[in-house]
Coordinates of C-alpha atoms and ligand atoms in Angstrom, one line a residue:
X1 CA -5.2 -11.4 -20.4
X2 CA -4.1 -7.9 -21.3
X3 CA -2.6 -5.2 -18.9
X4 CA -2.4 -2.0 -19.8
X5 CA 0.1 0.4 -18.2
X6 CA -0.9 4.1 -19.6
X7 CA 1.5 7.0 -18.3
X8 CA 1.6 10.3 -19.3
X9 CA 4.7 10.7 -18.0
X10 CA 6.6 7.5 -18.2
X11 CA 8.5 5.2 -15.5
X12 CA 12.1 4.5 -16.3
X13 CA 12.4 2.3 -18.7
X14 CA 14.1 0.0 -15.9
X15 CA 10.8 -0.2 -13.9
X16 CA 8.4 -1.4 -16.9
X17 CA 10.7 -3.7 -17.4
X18 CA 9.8 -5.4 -14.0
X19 CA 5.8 -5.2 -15.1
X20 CA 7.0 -7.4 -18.2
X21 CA 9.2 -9.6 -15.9
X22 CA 6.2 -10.6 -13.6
X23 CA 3.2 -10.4 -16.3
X24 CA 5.4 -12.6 -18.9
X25 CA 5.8 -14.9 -16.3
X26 CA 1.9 -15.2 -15.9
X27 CA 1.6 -15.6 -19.5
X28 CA -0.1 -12.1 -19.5
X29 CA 0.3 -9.8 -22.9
X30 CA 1.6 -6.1 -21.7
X31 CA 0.9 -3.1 -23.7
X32 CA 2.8 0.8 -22.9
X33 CA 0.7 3.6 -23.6
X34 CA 3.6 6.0 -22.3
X35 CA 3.8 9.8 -22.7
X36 CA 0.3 10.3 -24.2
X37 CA -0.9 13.4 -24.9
X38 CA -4.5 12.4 -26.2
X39 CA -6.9 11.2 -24.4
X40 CA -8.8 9.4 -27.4
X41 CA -5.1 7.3 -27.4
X42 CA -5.9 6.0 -23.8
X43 CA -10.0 4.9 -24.4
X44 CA -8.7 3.1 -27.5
X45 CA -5.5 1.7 -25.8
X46 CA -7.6 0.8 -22.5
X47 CA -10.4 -0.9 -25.0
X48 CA -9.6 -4.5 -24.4
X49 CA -7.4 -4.2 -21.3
X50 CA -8.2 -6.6 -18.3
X51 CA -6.0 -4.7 -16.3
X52 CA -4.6 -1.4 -16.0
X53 CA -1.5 0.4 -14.2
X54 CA -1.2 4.1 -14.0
X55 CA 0.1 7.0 -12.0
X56 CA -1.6 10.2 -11.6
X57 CA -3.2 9.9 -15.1
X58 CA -7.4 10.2 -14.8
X59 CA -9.2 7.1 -14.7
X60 CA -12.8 9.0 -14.9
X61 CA -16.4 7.8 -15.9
X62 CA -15.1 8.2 -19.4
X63 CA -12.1 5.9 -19.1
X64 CA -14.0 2.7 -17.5
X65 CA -17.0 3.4 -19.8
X66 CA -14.6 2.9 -22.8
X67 CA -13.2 -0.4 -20.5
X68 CA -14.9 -3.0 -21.4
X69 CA -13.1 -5.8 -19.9
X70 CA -11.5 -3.9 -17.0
X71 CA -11.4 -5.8 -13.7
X72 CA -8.8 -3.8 -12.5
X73 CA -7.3 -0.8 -11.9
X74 CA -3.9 0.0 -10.0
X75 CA -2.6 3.7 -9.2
X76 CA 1.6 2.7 -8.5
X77 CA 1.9 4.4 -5.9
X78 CA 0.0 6.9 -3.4
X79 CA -2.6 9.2 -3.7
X80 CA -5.5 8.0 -5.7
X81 CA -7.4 10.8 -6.0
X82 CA -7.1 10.4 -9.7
X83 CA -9.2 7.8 -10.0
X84 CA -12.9 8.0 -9.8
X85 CA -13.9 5.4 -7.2
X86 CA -17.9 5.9 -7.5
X87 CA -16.8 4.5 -11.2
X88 CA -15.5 2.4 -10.2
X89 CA -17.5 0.5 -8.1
X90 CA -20.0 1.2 -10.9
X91 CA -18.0 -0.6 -13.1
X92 CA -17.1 -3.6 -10.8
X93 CA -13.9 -2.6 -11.0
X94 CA -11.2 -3.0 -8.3
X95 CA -9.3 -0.3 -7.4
X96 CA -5.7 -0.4 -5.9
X97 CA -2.5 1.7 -4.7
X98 CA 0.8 0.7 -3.9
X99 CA 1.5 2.6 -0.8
X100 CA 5.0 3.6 0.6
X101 CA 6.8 2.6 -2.1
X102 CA 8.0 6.0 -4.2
X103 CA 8.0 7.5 -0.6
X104 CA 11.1 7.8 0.0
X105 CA 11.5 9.3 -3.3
X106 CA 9.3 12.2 -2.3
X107 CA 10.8 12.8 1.3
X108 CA 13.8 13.4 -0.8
X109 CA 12.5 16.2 -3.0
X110 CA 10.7 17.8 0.3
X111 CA 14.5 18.3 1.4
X112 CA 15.6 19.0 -2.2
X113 CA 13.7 21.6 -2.3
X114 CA 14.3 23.0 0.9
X115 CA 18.0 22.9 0.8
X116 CA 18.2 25.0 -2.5
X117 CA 16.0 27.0 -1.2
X118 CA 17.8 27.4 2.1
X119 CA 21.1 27.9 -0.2
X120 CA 19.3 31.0 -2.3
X121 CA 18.9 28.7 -5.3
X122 CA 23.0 28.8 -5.6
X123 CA 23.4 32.2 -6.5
X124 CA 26.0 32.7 -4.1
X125 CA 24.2 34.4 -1.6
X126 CA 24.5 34.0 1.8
X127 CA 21.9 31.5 2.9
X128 CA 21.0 29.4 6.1
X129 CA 21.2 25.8 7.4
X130 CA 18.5 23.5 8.0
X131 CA 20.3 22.3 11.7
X132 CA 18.7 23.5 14.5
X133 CA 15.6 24.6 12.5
X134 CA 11.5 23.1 13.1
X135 CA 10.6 21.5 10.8
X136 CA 6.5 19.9 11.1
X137 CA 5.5 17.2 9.3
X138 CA 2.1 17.4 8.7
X139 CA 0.6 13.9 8.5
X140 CA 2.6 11.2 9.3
X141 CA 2.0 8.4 6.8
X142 CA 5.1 6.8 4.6
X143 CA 6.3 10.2 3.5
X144 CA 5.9 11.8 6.5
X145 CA 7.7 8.8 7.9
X146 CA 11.0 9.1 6.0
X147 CA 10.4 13.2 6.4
X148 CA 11.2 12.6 9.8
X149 CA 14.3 10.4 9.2
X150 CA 16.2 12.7 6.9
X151 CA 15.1 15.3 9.3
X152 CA 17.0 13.7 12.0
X153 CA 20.2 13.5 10.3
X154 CA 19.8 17.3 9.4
X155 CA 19.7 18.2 13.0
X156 CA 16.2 19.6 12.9
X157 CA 13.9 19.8 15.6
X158 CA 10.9 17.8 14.7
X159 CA 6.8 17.9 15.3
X160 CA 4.1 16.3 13.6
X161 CA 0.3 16.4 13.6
X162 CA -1.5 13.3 12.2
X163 CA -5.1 11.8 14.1
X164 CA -4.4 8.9 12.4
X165 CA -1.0 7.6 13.9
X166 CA -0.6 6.8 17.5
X167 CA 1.2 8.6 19.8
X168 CA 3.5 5.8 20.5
X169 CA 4.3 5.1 16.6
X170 CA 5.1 8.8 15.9
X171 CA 7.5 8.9 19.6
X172 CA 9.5 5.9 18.4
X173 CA 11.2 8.5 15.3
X174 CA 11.9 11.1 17.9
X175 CA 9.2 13.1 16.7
X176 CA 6.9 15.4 18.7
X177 CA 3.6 15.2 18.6
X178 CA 1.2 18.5 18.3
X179 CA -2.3 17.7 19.1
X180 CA -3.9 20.7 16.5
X181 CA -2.8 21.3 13.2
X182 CA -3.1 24.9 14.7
X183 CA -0.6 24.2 17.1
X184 CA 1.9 22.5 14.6
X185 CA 1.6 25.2 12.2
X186 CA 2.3 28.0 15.5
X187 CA 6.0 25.9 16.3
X188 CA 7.3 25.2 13.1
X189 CA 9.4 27.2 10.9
X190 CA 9.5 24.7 7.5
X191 CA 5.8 22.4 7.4
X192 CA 5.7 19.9 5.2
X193 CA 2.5 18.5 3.4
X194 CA 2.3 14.9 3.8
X195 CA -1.6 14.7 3.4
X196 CA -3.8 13.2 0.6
X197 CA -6.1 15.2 -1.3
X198 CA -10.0 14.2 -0.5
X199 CA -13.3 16.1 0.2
X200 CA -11.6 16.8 3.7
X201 CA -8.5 17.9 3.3
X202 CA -9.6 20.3 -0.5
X203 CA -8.3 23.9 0.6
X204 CA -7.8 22.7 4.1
X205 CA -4.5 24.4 4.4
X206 CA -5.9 28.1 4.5
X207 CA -5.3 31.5 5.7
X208 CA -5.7 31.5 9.6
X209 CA -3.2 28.6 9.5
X210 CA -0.9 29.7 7.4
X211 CA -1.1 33.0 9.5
X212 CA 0.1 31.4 12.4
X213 CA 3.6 30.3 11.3
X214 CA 6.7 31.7 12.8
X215 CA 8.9 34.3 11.4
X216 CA 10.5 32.7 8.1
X217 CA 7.9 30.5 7.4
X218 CA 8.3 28.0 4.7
X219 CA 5.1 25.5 3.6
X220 CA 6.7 22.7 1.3
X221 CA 4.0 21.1 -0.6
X222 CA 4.9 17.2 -2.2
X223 CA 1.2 16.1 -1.5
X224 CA -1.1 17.9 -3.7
X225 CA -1.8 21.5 -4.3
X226 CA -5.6 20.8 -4.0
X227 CA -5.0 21.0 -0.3
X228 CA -3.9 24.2 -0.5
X229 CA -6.8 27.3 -0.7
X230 CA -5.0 29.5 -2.9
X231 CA -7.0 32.8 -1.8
X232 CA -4.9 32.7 1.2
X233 CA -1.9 31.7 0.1
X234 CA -1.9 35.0 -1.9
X235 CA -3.5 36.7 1.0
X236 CA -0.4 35.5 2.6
X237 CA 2.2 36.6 0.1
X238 CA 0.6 40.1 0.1
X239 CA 0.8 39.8 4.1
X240 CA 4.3 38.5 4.6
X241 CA 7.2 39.1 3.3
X242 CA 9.0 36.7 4.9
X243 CA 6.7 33.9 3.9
X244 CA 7.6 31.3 1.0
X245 CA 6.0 28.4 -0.9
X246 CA 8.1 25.3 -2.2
X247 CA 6.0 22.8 -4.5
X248 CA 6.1 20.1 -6.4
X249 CA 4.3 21.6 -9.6
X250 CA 3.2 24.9 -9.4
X251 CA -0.4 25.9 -8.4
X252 CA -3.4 27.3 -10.7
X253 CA -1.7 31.2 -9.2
X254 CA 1.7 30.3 -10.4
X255 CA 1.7 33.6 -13.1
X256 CA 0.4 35.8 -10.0
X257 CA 2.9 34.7 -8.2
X258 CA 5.4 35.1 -10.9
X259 CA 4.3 38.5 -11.6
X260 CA 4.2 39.6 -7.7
X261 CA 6.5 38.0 -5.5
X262 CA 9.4 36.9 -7.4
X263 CA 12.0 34.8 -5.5
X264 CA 10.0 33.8 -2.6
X265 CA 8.6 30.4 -4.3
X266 CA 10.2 27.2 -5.8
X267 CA 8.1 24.9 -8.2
X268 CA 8.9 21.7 -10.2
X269 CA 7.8 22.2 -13.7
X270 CA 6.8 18.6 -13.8
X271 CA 5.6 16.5 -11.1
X272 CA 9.2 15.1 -9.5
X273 CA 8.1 13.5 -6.2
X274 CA 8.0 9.9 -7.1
X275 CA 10.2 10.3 -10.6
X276 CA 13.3 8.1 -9.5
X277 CA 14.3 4.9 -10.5
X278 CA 14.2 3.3 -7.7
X279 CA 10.6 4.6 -6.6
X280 CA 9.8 3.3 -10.4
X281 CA 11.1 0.2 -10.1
X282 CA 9.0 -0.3 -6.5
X283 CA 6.0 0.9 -7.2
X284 CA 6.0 -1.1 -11.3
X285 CA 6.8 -4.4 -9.6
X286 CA 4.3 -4.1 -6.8
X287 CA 1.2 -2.8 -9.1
X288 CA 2.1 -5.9 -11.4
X289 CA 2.3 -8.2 -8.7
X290 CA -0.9 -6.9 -6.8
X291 CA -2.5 -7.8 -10.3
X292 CA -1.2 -11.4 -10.6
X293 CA -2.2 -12.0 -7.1
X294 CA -5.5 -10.7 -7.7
X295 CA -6.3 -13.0 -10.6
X296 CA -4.4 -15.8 -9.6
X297 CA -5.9 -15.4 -5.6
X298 CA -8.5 -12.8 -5.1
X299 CA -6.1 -11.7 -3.6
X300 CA -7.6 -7.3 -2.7
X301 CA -5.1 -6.6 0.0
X302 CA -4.5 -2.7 -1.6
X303 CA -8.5 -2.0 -2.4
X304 CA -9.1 1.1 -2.1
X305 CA -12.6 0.8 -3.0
X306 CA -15.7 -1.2 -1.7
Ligands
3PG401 C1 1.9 9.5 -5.5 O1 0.7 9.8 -5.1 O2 2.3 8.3 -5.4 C2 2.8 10.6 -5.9 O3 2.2 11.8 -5.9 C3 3.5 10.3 -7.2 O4 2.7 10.6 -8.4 P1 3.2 10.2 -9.8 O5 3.3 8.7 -10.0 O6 2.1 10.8 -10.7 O7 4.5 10.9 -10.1

């Protein structure tokens, strides 16, 4: 039995290190495809796997094609948008995330981000404070879970919209609940993106919304900058001075807004969110149990697929 674990952008050496812990003790061979740049060196690494682990690399038509043996597939950690589910269930392959566990991770960089921000990016300017200020979560899954925690010990005054998470659930973090995303995006002064990125929510965050936020507005994106219709956003930097854009990794308009609207946006050159040790070492050792289970049980708890 051979599991694969192909990253083009590694875990901490730490975290693999709990994938060969649990598959060595299953008498399962592990092979590292880390840092790749090719990706001829994943369909030839991926050849004889049974088992795969990645993050947000591509498993695509082309990947399971070249998987012969595959049974199963596990995205450690959130968003699986990177994998091509119609393949699959094509495939008979199983499909799998590891929710909530790099989410504390990215709540962290959502405030990163917002504090240097906040702080002028330390060029000793005068800056602001985050007490006192509104701060909407926008989907209130793990992420926007912790969001809210870190929020409260900042002193912020907190709202979230999610259709998915019970009134009661969202009350017990002292969090308000808005009833339209419209609505959210009207109070708040900082929204966060805690959404995933799916046929519904591609370029939901657009221009009439973004419109409606109050003076100093600040959209932090951790989720995925597919949600985000870019045509606005521009429309909105050309609109609003006082409007800014913190991401992790910068979108497709990164040179325009380079060119145009210089100091009013924050990107990661790399994808940060999750890149911690201990989110690593969480989301390796459950994607490496999930696939013990499986083959030891059936065990398809974290399916994400039919
Ligand atoms: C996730 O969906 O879990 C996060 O976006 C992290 O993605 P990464 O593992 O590619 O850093």
């Amino acid at each position: 039995m051979k599991v694969l674990v192909a990253t083009e952008k590694a875990f901490a050496p730490i975290a693999v290190g709990q994938i060969r812990t649990v598959t060595e003790a299953a008498c399962y061979e592990l092979e590292l495809l880390e840092n790749y740049n090719n990706i001829s060196d994943l369909l030839a690494a991926v050849s004889d796997a049974d088992a795969l682990i990645v993050r947000s690399d591509l498993v695509t038509e082309e990947v399971l094609d070249a998987a012969k043996k595959l049974k199963i597939v596990v995205r450690a950690g959130a968003g699986y948008d990177n994998l091509d589910l119609n393949a699959c269930n094509a495939h008979n392959v199983v499909a799998m995330n590891t929710p909530g566990q790099n989410s504390n991770a990215v709540a962290e960089l959502a405030f990163t981000l917002m504090l240097y921000n906040a702080r002028g990016g330390f060029t000793g300017i005068s800056g602001s404070e985050l007490r006192g200020k509104s701060i909407g979560i926008h989907g209130f899954g793990n992420v926007g879970k912790h969001i809210a925690e870190i929020a409260a010990g900042f002193g912020m005054d907190k709202y979230t919209f999610d259709p998915f998470v019970t009134e009661k659930d969202i009350k017990k973090y002292g969090v308000k609940v808005c009833n339209t995303k419209e609505e959210l995006y009207s109070r708040c002064q900082y929204v966060s993106l805690h959404i995933p990125a799916n046929d519904k929510t591609s370029k939901s965050i657009e221009y009439d919304l973004l419109k409606k936020m109050p003076q100093d507005a600040i959209l932090v994106n951790t989720a995925r900058k597919e949600v985000i219709d870019e045509v606005s956003l521009l429309k909105i930097f050309e609109e609003r001075r006082d409007f800014r854009y913190l991401a992790d990794v910068a979108p497709d308009c990164a040179d325009i807004l380079k060119e145009k609207y210089k100091g009013r946006f924050l990107f990661t050159e790399k994808k940060m969110g999750a890149q911690t040790e201990e989110a690593n070492m969480n989301a390796c050792l459950a994607a490496a149990r999930q696939i013990v289970d499986f083959f030891k049980t059936g065990n398809e708890k974290y399916r994400v697929n039919k």
